[in-house]
C-alpha positions as a LaTeX table, in Angstrom:
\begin{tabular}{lrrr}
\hline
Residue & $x$ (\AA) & $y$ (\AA) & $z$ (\AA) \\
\hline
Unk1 & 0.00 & 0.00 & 0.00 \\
Unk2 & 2.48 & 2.63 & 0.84 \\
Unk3 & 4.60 & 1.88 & $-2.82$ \\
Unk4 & 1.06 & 2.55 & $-4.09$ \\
Unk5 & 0.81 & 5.67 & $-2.30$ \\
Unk6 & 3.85 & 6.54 & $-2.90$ \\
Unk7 & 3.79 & 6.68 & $-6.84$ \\
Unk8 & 0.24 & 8.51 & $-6.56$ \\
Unk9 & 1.95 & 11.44 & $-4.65$ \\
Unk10 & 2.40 & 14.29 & $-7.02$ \\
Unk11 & 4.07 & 17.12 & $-5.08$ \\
Unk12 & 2.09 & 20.81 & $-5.08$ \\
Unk13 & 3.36 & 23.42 & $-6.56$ \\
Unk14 & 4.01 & 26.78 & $-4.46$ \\
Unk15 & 0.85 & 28.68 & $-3.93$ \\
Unk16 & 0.91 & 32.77 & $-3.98$ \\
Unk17 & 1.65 & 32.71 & 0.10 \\
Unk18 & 4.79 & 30.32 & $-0.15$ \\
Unk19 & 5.67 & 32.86 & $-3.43$ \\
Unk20 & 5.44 & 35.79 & $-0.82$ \\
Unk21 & 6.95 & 34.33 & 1.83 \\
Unk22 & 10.53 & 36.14 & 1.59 \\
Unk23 & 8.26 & 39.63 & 0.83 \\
Unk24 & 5.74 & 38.60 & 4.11 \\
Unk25 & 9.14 & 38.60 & 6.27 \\
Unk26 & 10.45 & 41.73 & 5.28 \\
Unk27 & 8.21 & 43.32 & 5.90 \\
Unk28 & 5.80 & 42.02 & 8.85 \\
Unk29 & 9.15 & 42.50 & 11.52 \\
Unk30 & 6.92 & 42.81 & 14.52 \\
Unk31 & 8.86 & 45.51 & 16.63 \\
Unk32 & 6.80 & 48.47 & 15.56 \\
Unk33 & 3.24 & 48.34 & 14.82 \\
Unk34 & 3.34 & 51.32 & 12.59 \\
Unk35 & 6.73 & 49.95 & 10.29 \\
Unk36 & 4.48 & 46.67 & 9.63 \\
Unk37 & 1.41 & 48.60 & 8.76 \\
Unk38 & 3.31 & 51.16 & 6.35 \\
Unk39 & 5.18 & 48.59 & 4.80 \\
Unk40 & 2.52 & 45.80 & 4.40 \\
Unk41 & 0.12 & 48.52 & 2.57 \\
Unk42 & 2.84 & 49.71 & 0.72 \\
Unk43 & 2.52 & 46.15 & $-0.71$ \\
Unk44 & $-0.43$ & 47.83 & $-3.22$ \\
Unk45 & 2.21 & 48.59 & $-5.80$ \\
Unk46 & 3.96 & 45.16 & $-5.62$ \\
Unk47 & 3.87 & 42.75 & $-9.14$ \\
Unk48 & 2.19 & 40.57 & $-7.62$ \\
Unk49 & $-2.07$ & 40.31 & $-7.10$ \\
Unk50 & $-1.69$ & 38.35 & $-4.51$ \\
Unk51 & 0.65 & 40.95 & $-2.31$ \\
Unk52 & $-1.21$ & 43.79 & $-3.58$ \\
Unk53 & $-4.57$ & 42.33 & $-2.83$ \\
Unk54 & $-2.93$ & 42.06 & 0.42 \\
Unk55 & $-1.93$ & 45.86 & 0.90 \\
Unk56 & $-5.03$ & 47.31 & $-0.29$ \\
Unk57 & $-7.10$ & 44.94 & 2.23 \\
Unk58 & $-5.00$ & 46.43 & 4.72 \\
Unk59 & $-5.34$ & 49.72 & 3.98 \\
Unk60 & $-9.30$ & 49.55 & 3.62 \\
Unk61 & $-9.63$ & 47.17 & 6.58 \\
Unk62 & $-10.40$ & 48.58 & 10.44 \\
Unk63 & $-7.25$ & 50.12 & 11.87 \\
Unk64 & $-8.40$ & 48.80 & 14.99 \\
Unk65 & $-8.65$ & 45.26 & 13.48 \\
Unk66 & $-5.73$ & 45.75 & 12.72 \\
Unk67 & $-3.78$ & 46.53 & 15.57 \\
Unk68 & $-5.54$ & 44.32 & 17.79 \\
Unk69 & $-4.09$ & 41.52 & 15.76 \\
Unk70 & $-0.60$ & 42.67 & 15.49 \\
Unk71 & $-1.10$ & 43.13 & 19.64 \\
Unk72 & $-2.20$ & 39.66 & 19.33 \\
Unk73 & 1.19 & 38.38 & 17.47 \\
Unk74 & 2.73 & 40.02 & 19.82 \\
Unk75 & 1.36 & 38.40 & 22.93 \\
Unk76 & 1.36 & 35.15 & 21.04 \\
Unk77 & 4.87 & 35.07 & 20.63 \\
Unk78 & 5.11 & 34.07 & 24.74 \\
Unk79 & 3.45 & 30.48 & 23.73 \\
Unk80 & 0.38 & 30.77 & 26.29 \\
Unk81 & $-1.46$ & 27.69 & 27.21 \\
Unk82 & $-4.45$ & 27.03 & 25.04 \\
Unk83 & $-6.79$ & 27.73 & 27.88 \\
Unk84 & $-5.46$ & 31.09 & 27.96 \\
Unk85 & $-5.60$ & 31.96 & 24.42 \\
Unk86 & $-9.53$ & 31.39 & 24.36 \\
Unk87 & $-9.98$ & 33.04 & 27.45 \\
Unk88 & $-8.18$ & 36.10 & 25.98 \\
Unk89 & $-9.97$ & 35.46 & 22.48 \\
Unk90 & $-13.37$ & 35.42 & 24.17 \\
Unk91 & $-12.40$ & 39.11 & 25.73 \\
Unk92 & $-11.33$ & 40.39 & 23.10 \\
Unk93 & $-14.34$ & 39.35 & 20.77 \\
Unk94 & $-16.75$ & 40.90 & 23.31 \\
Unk95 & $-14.14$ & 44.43 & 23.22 \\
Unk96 & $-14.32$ & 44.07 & 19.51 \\
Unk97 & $-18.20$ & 43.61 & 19.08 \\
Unk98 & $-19.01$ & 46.65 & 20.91 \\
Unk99 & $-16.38$ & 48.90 & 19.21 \\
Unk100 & $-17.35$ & 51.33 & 17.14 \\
Unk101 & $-15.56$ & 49.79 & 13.99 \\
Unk102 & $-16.98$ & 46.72 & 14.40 \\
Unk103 & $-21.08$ & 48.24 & 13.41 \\
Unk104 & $-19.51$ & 50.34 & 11.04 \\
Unk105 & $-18.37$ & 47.13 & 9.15 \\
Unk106 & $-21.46$ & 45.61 & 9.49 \\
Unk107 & $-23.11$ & 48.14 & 8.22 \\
Unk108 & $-20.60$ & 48.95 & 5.00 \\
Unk109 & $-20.59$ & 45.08 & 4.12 \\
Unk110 & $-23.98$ & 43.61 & 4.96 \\
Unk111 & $-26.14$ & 46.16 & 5.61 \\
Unk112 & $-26.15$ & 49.12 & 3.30 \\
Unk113 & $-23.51$ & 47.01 & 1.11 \\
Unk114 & $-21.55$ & 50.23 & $-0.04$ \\
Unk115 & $-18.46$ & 48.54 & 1.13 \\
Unk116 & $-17.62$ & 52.09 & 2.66 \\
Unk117 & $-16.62$ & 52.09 & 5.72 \\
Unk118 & $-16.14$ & 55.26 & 8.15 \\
Unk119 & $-13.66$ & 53.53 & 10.11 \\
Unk120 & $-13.59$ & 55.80 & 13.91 \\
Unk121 & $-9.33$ & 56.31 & 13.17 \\
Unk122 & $-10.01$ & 58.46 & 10.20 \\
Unk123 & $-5.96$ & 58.92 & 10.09 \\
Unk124 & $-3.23$ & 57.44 & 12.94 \\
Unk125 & 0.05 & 57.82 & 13.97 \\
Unk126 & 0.43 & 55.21 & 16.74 \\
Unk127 & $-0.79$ & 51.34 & 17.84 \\
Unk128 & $-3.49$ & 53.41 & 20.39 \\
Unk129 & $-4.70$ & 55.77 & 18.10 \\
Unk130 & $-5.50$ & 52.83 & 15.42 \\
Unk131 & $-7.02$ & 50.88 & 18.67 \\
Unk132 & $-9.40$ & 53.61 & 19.85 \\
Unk133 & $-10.50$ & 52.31 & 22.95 \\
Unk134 & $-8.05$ & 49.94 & 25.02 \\
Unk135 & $-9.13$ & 46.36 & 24.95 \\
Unk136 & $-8.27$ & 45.41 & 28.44 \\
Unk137 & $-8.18$ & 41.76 & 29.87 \\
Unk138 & $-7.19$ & 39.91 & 33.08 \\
Unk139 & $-4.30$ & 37.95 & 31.38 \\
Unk140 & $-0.55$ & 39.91 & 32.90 \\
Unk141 & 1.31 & 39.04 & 29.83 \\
Unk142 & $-1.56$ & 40.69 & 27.82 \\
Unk143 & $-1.33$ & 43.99 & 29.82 \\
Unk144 & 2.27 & 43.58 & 29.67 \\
Unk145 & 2.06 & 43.61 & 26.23 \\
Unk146 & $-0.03$ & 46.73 & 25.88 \\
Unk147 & 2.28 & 48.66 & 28.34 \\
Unk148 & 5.61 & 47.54 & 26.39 \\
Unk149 & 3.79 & 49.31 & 23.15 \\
Unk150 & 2.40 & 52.07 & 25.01 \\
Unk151 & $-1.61$ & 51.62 & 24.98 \\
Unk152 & $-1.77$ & 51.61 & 28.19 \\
\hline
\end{tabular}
């Protein structure tokens, strides 16, 4: 049975994310939330559809989507116990749904369907002005996280 197997196996090729792999490092570094953000967006004039797809998402998307899940790389770096990471996902979901950003999607996507969203960070220089409001929780290592980028 394995030989069988064996000769059936027909190796993929590389999809558009393996492609952008060495691009994805460069430029997602993780020490600054604001040098990932520029650069990944800055992705929109890059050859490839996939990458620039990728950029302009970005760029469209919530801010505060968007830092909450570079916060959330951040503070997954440490290797927390599963338990921990779904208590800390189920806080964060209920800080997310009742953020402004989070109707305003709603409403650009599903309800009105303009796909225009008035995202509250109309422009932002820093990790807490993309955030808006702080999304506290009772894990340390997730407060110490929001101190050591200076939300908090």
């Amino acid at each position: 049975i394995d030989d069988t197997l064996d000769a059936l196996h027909r190796p993929l090729s590389a999809g558009p994310l393996q492609d952008s792999l060495d691009v994805i490092h460069s430029v997602c570094r993780g020490q600054s939330f604001m040098q990932d953000y520029q650069a990944i967006t800055s992705l929109m004039e890059a050859r490839s559809d996939w990458l620039r797809q990728a950029g302009e998402n970005l760029a469209k998307g919530s801010p505060s989507t968007a830092a909450l899940t570079w916060l959330l790389w951040q503070w997954g770096k440490t290797a927390p116990a599963w338990s921990r990471v779904f208590e800390l996902e189920k806080t964060l979901a209920e800080w997310k749904t009742v953020h402004p950003d989070f109707n305003e999607g709603v409403r650009a996507r599903l309800v009105d369907k303009d796909l225009s969203p008035s995202w509250q960070a109309k422009s932002f220089n820093s990790l807490k002005e993309a955030l808006g409001t702080v999304p506290v929780a009772d894990d340390p290592e997730w407060m110490e996280i929001l101190q050591k980028f200076d939300v908090v």
